[in-house]
Coordinates of C-alpha atoms in Angstrom, one line a residue:
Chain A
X1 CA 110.2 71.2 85.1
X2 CA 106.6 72.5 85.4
X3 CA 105.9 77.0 85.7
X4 CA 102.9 77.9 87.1
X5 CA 102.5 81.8 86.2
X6 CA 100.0 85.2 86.2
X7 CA 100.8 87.8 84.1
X8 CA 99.6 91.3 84.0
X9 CA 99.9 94.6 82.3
X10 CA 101.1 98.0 84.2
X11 CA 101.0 101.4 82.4
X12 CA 103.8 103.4 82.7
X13 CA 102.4 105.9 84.9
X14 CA 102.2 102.8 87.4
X15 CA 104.9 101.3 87.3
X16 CA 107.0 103.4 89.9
X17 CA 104.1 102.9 92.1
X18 CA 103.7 99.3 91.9
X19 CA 107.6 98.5 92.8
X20 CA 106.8 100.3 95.6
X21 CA 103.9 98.1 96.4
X22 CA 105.9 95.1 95.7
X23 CA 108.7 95.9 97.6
X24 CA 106.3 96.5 100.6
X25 CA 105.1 92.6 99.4
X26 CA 108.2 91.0 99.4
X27 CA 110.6 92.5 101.6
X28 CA 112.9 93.5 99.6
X29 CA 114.5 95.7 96.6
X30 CA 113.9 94.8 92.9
X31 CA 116.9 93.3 91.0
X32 CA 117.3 95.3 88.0
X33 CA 117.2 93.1 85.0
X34 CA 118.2 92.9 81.8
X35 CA 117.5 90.2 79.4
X36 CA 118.1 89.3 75.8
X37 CA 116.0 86.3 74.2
X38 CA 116.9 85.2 70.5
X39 CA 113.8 83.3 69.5
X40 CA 114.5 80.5 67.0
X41 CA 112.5 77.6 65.3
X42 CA 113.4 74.4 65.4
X43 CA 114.3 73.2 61.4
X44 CA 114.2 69.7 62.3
X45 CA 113.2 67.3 64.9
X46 CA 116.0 66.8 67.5
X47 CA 116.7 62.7 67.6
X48 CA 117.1 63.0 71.5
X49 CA 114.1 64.9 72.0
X50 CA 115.5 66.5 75.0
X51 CA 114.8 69.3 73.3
X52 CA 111.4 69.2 73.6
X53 CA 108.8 68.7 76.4
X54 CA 110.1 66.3 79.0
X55 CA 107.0 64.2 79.1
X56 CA 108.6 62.1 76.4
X57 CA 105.9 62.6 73.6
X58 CA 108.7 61.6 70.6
X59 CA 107.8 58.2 69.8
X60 CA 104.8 58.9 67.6
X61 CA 105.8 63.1 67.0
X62 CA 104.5 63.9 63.6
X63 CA 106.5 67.0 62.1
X64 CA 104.2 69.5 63.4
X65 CA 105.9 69.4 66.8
X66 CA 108.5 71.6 65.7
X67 CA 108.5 74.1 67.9
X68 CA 109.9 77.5 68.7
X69 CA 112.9 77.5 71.2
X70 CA 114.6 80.4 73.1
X71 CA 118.1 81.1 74.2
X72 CA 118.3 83.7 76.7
X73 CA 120.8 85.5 78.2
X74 CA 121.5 88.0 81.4
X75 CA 123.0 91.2 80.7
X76 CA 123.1 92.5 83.7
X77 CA 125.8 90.7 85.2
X78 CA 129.5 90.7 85.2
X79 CA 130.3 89.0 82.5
X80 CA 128.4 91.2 80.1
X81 CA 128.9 90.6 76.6
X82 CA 130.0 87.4 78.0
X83 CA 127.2 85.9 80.2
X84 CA 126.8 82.7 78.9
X85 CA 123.7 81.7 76.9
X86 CA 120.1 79.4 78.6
X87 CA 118.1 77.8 76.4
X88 CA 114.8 77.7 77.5
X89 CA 112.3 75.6 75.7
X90 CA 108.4 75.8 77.1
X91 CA 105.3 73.9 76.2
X92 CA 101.7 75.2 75.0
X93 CA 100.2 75.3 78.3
X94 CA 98.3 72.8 79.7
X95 CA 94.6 73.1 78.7
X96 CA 91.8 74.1 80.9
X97 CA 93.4 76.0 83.8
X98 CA 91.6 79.0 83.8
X99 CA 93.0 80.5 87.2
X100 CA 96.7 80.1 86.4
X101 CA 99.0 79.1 83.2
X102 CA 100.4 75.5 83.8
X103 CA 103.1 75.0 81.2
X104 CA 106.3 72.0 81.2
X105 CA 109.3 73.9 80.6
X106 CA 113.1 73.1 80.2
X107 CA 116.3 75.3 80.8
X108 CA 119.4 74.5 80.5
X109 CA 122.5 76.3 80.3
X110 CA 124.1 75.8 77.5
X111 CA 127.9 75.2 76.8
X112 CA 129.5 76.4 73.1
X113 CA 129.1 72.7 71.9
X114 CA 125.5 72.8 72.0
X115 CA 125.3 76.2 70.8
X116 CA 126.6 75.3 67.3
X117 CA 123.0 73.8 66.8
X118 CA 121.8 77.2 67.1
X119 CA 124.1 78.7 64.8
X120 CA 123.0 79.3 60.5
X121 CA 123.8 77.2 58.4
X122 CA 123.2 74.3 60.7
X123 CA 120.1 73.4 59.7
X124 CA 118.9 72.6 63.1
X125 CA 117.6 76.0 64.1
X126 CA 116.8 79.0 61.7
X127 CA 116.7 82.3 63.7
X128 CA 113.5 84.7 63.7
X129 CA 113.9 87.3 66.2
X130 CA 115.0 88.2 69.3
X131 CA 113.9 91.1 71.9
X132 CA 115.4 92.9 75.2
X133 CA 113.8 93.3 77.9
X134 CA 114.7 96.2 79.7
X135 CA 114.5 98.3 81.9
X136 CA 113.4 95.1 83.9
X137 CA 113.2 94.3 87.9
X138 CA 112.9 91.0 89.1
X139 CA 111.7 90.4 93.1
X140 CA 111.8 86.9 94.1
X141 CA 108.8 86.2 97.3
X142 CA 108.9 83.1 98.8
X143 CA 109.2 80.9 95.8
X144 CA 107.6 83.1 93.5
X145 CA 109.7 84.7 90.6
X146 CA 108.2 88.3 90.2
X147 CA 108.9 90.4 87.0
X148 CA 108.2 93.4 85.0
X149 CA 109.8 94.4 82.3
X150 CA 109.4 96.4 79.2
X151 CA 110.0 94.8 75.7
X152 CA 112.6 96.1 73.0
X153 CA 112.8 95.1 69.7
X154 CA 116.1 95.0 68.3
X155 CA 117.0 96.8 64.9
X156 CA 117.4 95.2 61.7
X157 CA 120.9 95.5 61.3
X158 CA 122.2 92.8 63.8
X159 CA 120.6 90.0 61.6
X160 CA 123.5 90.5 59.5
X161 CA 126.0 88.8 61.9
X162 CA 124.9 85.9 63.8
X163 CA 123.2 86.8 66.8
X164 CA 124.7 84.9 69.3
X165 CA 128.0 86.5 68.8
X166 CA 126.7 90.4 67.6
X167 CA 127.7 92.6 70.5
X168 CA 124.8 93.9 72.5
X169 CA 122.5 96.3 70.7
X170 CA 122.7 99.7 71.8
X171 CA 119.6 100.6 73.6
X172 CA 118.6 104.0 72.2
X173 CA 118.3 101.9 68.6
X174 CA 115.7 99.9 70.3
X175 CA 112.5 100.6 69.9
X176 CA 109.7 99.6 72.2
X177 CA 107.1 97.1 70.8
X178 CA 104.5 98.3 72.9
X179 CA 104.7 101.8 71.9
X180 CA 102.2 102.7 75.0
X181 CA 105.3 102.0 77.8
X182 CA 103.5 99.0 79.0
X183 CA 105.4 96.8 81.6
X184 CA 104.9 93.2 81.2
X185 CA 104.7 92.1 84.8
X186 CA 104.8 88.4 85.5
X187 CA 104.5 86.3 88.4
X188 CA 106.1 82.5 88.2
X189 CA 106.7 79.5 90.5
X190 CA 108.6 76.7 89.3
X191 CA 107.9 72.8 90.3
X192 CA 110.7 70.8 89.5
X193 CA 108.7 67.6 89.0
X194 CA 105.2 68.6 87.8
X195 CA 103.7 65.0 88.5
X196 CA 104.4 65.2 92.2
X197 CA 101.4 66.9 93.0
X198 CA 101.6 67.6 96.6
X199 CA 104.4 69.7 95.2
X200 CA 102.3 71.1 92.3
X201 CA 99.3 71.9 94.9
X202 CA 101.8 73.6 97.1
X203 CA 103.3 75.9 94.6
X204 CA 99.6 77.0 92.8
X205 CA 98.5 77.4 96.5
X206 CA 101.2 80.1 97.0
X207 CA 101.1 81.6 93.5
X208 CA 96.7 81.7 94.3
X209 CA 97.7 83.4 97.6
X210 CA 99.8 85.7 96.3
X211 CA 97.8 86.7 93.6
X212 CA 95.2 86.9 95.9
X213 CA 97.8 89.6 98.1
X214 CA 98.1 91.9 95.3
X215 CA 94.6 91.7 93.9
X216 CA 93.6 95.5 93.3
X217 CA 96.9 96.8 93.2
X218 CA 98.3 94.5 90.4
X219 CA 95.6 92.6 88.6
X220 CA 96.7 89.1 87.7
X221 CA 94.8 87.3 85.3
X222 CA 95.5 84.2 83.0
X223 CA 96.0 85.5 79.3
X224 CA 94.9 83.5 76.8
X225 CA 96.2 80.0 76.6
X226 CA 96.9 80.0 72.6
X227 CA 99.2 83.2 73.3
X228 CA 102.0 80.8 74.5
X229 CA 102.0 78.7 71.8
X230 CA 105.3 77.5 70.7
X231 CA 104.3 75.1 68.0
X232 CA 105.4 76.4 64.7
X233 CA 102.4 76.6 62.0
X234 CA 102.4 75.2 58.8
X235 CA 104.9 72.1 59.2
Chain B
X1 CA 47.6 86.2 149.1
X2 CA 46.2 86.0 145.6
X3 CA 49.4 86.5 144.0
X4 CA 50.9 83.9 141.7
X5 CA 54.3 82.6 141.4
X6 CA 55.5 85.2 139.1
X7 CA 54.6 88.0 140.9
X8 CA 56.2 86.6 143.9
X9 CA 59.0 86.3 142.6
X10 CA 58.8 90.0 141.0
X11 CA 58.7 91.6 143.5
X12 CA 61.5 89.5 145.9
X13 CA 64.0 90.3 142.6
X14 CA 63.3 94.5 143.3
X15 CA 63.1 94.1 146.5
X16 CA 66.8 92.3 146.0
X17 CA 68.0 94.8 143.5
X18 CA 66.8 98.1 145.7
X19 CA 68.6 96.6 148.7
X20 CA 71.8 96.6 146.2
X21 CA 71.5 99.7 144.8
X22 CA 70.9 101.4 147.9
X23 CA 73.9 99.6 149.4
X24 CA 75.8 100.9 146.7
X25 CA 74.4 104.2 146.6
X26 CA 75.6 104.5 150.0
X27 CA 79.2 103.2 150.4
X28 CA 79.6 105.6 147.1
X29 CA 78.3 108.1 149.3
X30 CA 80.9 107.3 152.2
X31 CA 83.4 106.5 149.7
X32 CA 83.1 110.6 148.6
X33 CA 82.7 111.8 151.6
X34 CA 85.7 109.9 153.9
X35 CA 88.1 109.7 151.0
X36 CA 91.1 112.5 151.6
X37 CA 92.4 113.4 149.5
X38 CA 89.5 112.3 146.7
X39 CA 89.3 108.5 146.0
X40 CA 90.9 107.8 142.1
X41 CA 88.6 108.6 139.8
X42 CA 88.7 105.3 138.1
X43 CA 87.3 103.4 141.2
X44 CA 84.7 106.6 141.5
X45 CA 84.1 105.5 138.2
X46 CA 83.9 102.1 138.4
X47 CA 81.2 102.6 141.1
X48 CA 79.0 104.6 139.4
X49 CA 78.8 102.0 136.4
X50 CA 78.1 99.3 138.9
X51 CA 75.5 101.8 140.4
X52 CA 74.1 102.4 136.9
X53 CA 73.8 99.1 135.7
X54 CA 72.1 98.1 139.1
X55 CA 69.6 100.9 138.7
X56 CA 69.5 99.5 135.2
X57 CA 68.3 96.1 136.2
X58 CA 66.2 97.7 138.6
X59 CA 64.3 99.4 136.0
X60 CA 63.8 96.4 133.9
X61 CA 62.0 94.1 136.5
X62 CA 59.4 97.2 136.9
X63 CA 59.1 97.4 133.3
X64 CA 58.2 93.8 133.1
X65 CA 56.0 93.4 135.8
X66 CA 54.8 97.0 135.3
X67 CA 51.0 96.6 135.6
X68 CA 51.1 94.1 138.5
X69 CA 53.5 96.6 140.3
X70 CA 51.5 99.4 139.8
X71 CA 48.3 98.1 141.2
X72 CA 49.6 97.0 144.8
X73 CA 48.0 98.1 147.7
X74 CA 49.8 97.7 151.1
X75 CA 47.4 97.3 153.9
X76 CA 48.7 96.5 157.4
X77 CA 47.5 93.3 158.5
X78 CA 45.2 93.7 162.1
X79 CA 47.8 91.7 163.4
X80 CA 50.5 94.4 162.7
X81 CA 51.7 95.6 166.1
X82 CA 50.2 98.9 165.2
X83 CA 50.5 100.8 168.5
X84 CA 54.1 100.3 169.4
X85 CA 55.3 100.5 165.9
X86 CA 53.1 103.3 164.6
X87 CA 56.6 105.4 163.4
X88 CA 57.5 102.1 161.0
X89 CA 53.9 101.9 159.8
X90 CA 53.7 105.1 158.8
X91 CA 56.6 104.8 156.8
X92 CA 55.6 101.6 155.1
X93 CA 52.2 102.9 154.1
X94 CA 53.7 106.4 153.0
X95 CA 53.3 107.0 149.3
X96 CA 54.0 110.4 148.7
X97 CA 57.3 111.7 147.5
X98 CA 59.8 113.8 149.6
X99 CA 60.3 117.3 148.0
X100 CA 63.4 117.1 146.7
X101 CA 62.6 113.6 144.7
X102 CA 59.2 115.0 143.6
X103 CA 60.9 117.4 142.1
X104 CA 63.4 115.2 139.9
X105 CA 60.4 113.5 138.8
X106 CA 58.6 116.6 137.7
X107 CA 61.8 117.6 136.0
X108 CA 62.6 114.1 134.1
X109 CA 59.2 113.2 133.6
X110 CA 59.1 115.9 131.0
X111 CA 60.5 114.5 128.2
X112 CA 59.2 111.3 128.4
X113 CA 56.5 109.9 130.0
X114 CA 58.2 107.6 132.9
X115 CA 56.3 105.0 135.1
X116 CA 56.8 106.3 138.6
X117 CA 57.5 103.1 140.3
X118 CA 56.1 103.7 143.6
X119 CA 55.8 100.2 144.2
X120 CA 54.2 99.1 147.1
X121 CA 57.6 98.1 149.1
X122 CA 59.4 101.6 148.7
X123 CA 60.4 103.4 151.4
X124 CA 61.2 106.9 149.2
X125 CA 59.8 106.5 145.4
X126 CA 62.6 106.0 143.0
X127 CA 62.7 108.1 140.6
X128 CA 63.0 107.1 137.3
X129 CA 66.3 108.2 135.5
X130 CA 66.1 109.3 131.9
X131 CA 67.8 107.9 129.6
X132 CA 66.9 110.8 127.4
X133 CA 69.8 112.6 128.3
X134 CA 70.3 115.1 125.6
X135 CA 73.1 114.2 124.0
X136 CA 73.2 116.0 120.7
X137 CA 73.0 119.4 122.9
X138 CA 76.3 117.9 124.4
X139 CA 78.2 116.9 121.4
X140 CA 77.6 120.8 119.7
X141 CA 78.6 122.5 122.5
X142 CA 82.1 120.7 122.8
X143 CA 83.0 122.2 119.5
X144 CA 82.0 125.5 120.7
X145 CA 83.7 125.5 123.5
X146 CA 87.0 123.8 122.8
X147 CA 87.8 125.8 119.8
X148 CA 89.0 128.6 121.4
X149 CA 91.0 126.6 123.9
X150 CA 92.8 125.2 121.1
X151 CA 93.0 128.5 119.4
X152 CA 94.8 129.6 122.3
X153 CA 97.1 126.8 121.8
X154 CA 98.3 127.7 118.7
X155 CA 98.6 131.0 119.0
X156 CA 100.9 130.6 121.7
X157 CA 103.2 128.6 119.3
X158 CA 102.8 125.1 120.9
X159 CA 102.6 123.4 118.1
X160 CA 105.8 125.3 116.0
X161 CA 108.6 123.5 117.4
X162 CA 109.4 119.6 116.8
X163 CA 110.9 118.9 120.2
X164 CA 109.4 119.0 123.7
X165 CA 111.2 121.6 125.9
X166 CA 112.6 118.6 128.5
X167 CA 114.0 117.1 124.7
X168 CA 115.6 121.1 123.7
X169 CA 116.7 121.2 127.4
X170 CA 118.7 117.9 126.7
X171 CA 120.5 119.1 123.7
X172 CA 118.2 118.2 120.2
X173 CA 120.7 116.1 118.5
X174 CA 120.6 113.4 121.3
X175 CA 116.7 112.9 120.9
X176 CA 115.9 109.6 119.4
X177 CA 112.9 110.0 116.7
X178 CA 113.7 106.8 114.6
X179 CA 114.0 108.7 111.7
X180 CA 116.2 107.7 108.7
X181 CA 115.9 110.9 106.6
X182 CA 116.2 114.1 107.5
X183 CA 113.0 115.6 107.7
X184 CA 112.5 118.9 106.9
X185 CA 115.5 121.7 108.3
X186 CA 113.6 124.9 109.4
X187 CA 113.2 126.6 106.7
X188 CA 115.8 129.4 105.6
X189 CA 114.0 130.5 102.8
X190 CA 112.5 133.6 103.9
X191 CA 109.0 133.2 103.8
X192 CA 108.0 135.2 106.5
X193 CA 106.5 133.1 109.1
X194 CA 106.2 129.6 108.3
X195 CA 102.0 129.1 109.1
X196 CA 101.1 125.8 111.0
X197 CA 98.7 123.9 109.2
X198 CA 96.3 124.3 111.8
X199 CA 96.0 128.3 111.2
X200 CA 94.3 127.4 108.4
X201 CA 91.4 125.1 109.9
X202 CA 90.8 127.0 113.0
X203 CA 90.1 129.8 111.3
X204 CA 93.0 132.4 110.9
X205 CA 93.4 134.6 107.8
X206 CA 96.8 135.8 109.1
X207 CA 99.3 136.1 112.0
X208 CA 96.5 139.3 112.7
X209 CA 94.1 137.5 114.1
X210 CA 91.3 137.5 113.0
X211 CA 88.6 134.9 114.2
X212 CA 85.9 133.4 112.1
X213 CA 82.5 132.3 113.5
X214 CA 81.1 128.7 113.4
X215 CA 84.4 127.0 113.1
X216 CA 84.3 123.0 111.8
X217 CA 83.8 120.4 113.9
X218 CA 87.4 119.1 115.7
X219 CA 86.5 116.0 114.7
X220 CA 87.8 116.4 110.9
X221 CA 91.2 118.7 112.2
X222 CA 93.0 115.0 112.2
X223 CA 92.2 114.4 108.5
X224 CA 92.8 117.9 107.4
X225 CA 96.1 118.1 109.2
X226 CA 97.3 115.2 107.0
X227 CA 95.9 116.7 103.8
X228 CA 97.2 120.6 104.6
X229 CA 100.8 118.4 105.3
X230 CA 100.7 117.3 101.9
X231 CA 100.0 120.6 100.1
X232 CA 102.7 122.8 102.2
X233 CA 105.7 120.6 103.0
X234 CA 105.4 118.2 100.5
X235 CA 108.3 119.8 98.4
X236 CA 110.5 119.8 100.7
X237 CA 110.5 116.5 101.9
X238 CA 110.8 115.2 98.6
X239 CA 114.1 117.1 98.3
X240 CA 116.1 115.1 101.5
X241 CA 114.5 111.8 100.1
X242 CA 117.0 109.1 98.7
X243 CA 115.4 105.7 98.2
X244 CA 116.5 102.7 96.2
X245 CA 113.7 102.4 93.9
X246 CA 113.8 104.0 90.9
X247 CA 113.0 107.2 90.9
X248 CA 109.6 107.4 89.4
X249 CA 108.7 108.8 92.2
X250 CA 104.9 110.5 90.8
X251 CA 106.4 112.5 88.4
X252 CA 106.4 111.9 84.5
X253 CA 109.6 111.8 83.6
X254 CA 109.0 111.9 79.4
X255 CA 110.8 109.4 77.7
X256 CA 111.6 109.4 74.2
X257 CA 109.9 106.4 72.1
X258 CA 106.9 106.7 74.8
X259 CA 103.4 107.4 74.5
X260 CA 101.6 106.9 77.4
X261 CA 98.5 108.4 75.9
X262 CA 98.5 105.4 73.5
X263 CA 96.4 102.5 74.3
X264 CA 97.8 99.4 75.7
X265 CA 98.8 96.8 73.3
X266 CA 96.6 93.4 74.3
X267 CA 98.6 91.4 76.3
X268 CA 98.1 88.1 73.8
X269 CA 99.7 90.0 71.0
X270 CA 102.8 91.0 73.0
X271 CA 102.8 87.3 74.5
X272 CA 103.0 86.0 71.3
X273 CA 105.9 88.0 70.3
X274 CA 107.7 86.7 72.9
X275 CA 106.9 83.2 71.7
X276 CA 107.3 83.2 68.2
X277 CA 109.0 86.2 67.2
X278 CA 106.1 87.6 65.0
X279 CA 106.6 90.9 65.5
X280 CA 102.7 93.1 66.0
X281 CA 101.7 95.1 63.4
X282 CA 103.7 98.4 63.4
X283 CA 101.4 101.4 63.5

């Protein structure tokens, strides 16, 4: 599946203000949102390559497409502790875009089978870090996916059990990575087949005019394009 | 004749548009004078547009042609039926103005030096309306002149209560205002008279009152209502409000772990986090 996105940066002051403005936008009340994303690195090359970008690169894949992988999970829901786990894999975005990001992405949900893979001792995935985000809204406009969010980093002690299973870090460990209060606000439209392009012009049409909606009330703008890189250096 | 086309033709257009005008002129006239009880005032006011923008045309054919106009001479023709028709001769030779429209002309020609069109085919001379109407004089004097009024207005407490007497009379609750909230309840709180916003811009110090000279313009009360709203009531609206958002709502709430003051961490750096896990540099 292709993601087309924007992303921006709202200080905290804002950011009451600017729900308001998007729920003017879309309609509607934010979703509150929270997220958990383990981040992992792939240790080896997965034989099916379904792992990796769809557009079926793996024939002549030298090592150095190893690439980082996330499993994310909603917290927010009713299952809790128990929401089950998505693995979301994404691609270094396509190259010269400068008005949007244009990256191949995969998600899948992923049953406890496949989830072995991610556990240690595996070999297939070695764990590096994983984040919260929260507190989080989420609007959805049209068929644009709009969120903000603030980024936790979890304390060290819940490396010690496997992450997938630790119970949920408790939130006043947390600290924030951006110790400013920053939201991370982010805009995304998803194209299920990124080589139809009367689809593809559709959706960066809408995610332009939206963008376009907003513009000095939430500044989107297209971060760098080596920010996103998943590739994992040195192998 | 030694005329040419042009001026032919000049002069059959004012001769056109002075018949019009003074047809319209007059069925005005009768229009005022039969009408009983007074005609509407928007077909009294549709006339005198009409009547204007005739007199307007009117005034631009003599602009154009001005010189030509100006230097006619009517003669009578030998052939002119002199003797029996003396009366109508005279009056198509007269050029001077009646009193009453030399007058006017004297008056308006004042301010601006205006072609008096006496054109060779005019029965009266038309005098030339001034555009120059003095409208600057106009616009100061409605400030003047209305602040008081609304003065009055206030003081008489037209403005304290939220419902119109027909709406009291009916019994408040049933009123329909479209309001979700409640508003604001009168206050309770003992302030002693609660002051309309508007004391404040038309001048009163107190409930005593006590008038100030060269008030502001009305023009800016609308703004400054809104802004006076804001500083007074502001409070207490907050207090009856219950929306879904989170309550940010303008005020800092201080959170523990945040720094506003600190500058934003670059979006790339936090990006990459997200990516790879490297975590930023910890201050």
């Amino acid at each position: 599946m292709h993601e087309f996105s924007l992303y921006s940066q709202i200080p905290a002051t804002r950011h009451g203000q600017v729900l308001q403005i998007l729920a003017g936008v879309t309609a509607s009340q934010p979703t509150a949102t929270f997220e958990q994303t383990l981040i992992y690195q792939q240790a080896r090359l997965a034989e099916t390559g379904s792992k990796k970008a769809p557009a079926g690169r793996q024939s002549a894949v030298p090592a150095s497409r190893l690439s980082y992988h996330k499993l994310v999970r909603d917290l927010k829901g009713a299952e809790g502790e128990n929401a089950p786990w998505t693995f979301r894999a994404e691609d270094v975005p396509l190259p010269g875009m400068p008005s949007f990001v244009s990256r191949a992405t995969t998600e899948h949900v992923f049953g406890e089978a496949e989830l072995e893979k991610f556990r240690q001792g595996n070999g297939w995935y070695k764990y590096i870090n994983q984040y919260l985000a929260t507190p989080g809204h989420r609007f959805v406009h049209n068929n644009i996916i709009i969120r903000t969010r603030r980024i936790l980093s979890v304390p060290e002690g819940t490396g010690a059990l496997e992450p997938l299973d630790a119970p949920i870090p408790t939130l006043s460990d947390c600290n924030l990575i951006d110790p400013s209060g920053t939201y991370y606000f982010e805009a995304r439209i998803r194209v299920e087949d990124g080589g139809n392009s009367k689809l593809v012009e559709q959706a960066t049409a809408e995610l332009m005019a939206f963008k376009k909606q907003v513009e000095g009330a939430i500044d989107l703008r297209v971060p760098e394009r080596l920010a996103f890189d998943t590739r994992v250096k040195g192998t | 004749m030694a005329f040419d086309k042009s001026q032919i033709n000049a002069l059959d257009r004012l001769r056109g548009q002075l018949a019009i005008a003074a047809k319209q002129l007059g069925s005005a006239r009768e229009n005022v004078v039969r009408g009983d009880p007074l005609q509407s005032w928007e077909s009294l006011q549709g006339d005198v547009h009409f009547i204007v923008q005739n007199i307007a045309a009117v005034q631009a054919t003599l602009e154009k042609h001005r010189e030509f106009l100006t230097s006619l001479h009517a003669y009578p023709l030998p052939s002119f039926p002199g003797h029996t028709h003396e009366a109508l001769l005279q009056n198509l030779l007269r050029k001077k103005l009646d009193v009453a429209p030399e007058d006017w002309v004297a008056q308006y020609s004042k301010s601006d030096p205006q072609h008096n069109a006496d054109g060779a085919v005019g029965n009266h001379g038309i005098d030339a309306t001034s555009d120059t109407v003095n409208y600057e004089e106009l616009w100061s004097s409605v400030a003047e002149e209305s602040t008081p009024r609304a003065r009055a207005f206030v003081k008489d407490g037209a403005f304290r209560d939220a419902y119109t007497t027909a709406e009291r009379e009916a019994g408040v609750t049933t009123v329909a205002t479209g309001l979700k909230r409640e508003v604001r309840k009168l206050p309770k709180d003992g302030k002693p008279h609660r002051q309309s916003p508007l004391f404040d811009l038309l001048g009163f110090k107190s409930m005593a009152l006590e008038v100030e000279d060269g008030e502001d313009d009305e023009d800016d009360e609308d703004d400054d209502e809104g802004d006076d709203d804001d500083g007074e009531e502001r409070e207490h609206e907050d207090v009856y409000m219950k929306d879904v958002m989170p309550g940010d709502g303008g005020e800092e709430i201080p959170e523990p772990g945040v720094d506003t003051t600190l500058p934003t961490m670059p979006m790339e750096t936090m990006l990459r986090f997200m990516t790879t896990g490297t975590l930023p540099e910890q201050r």
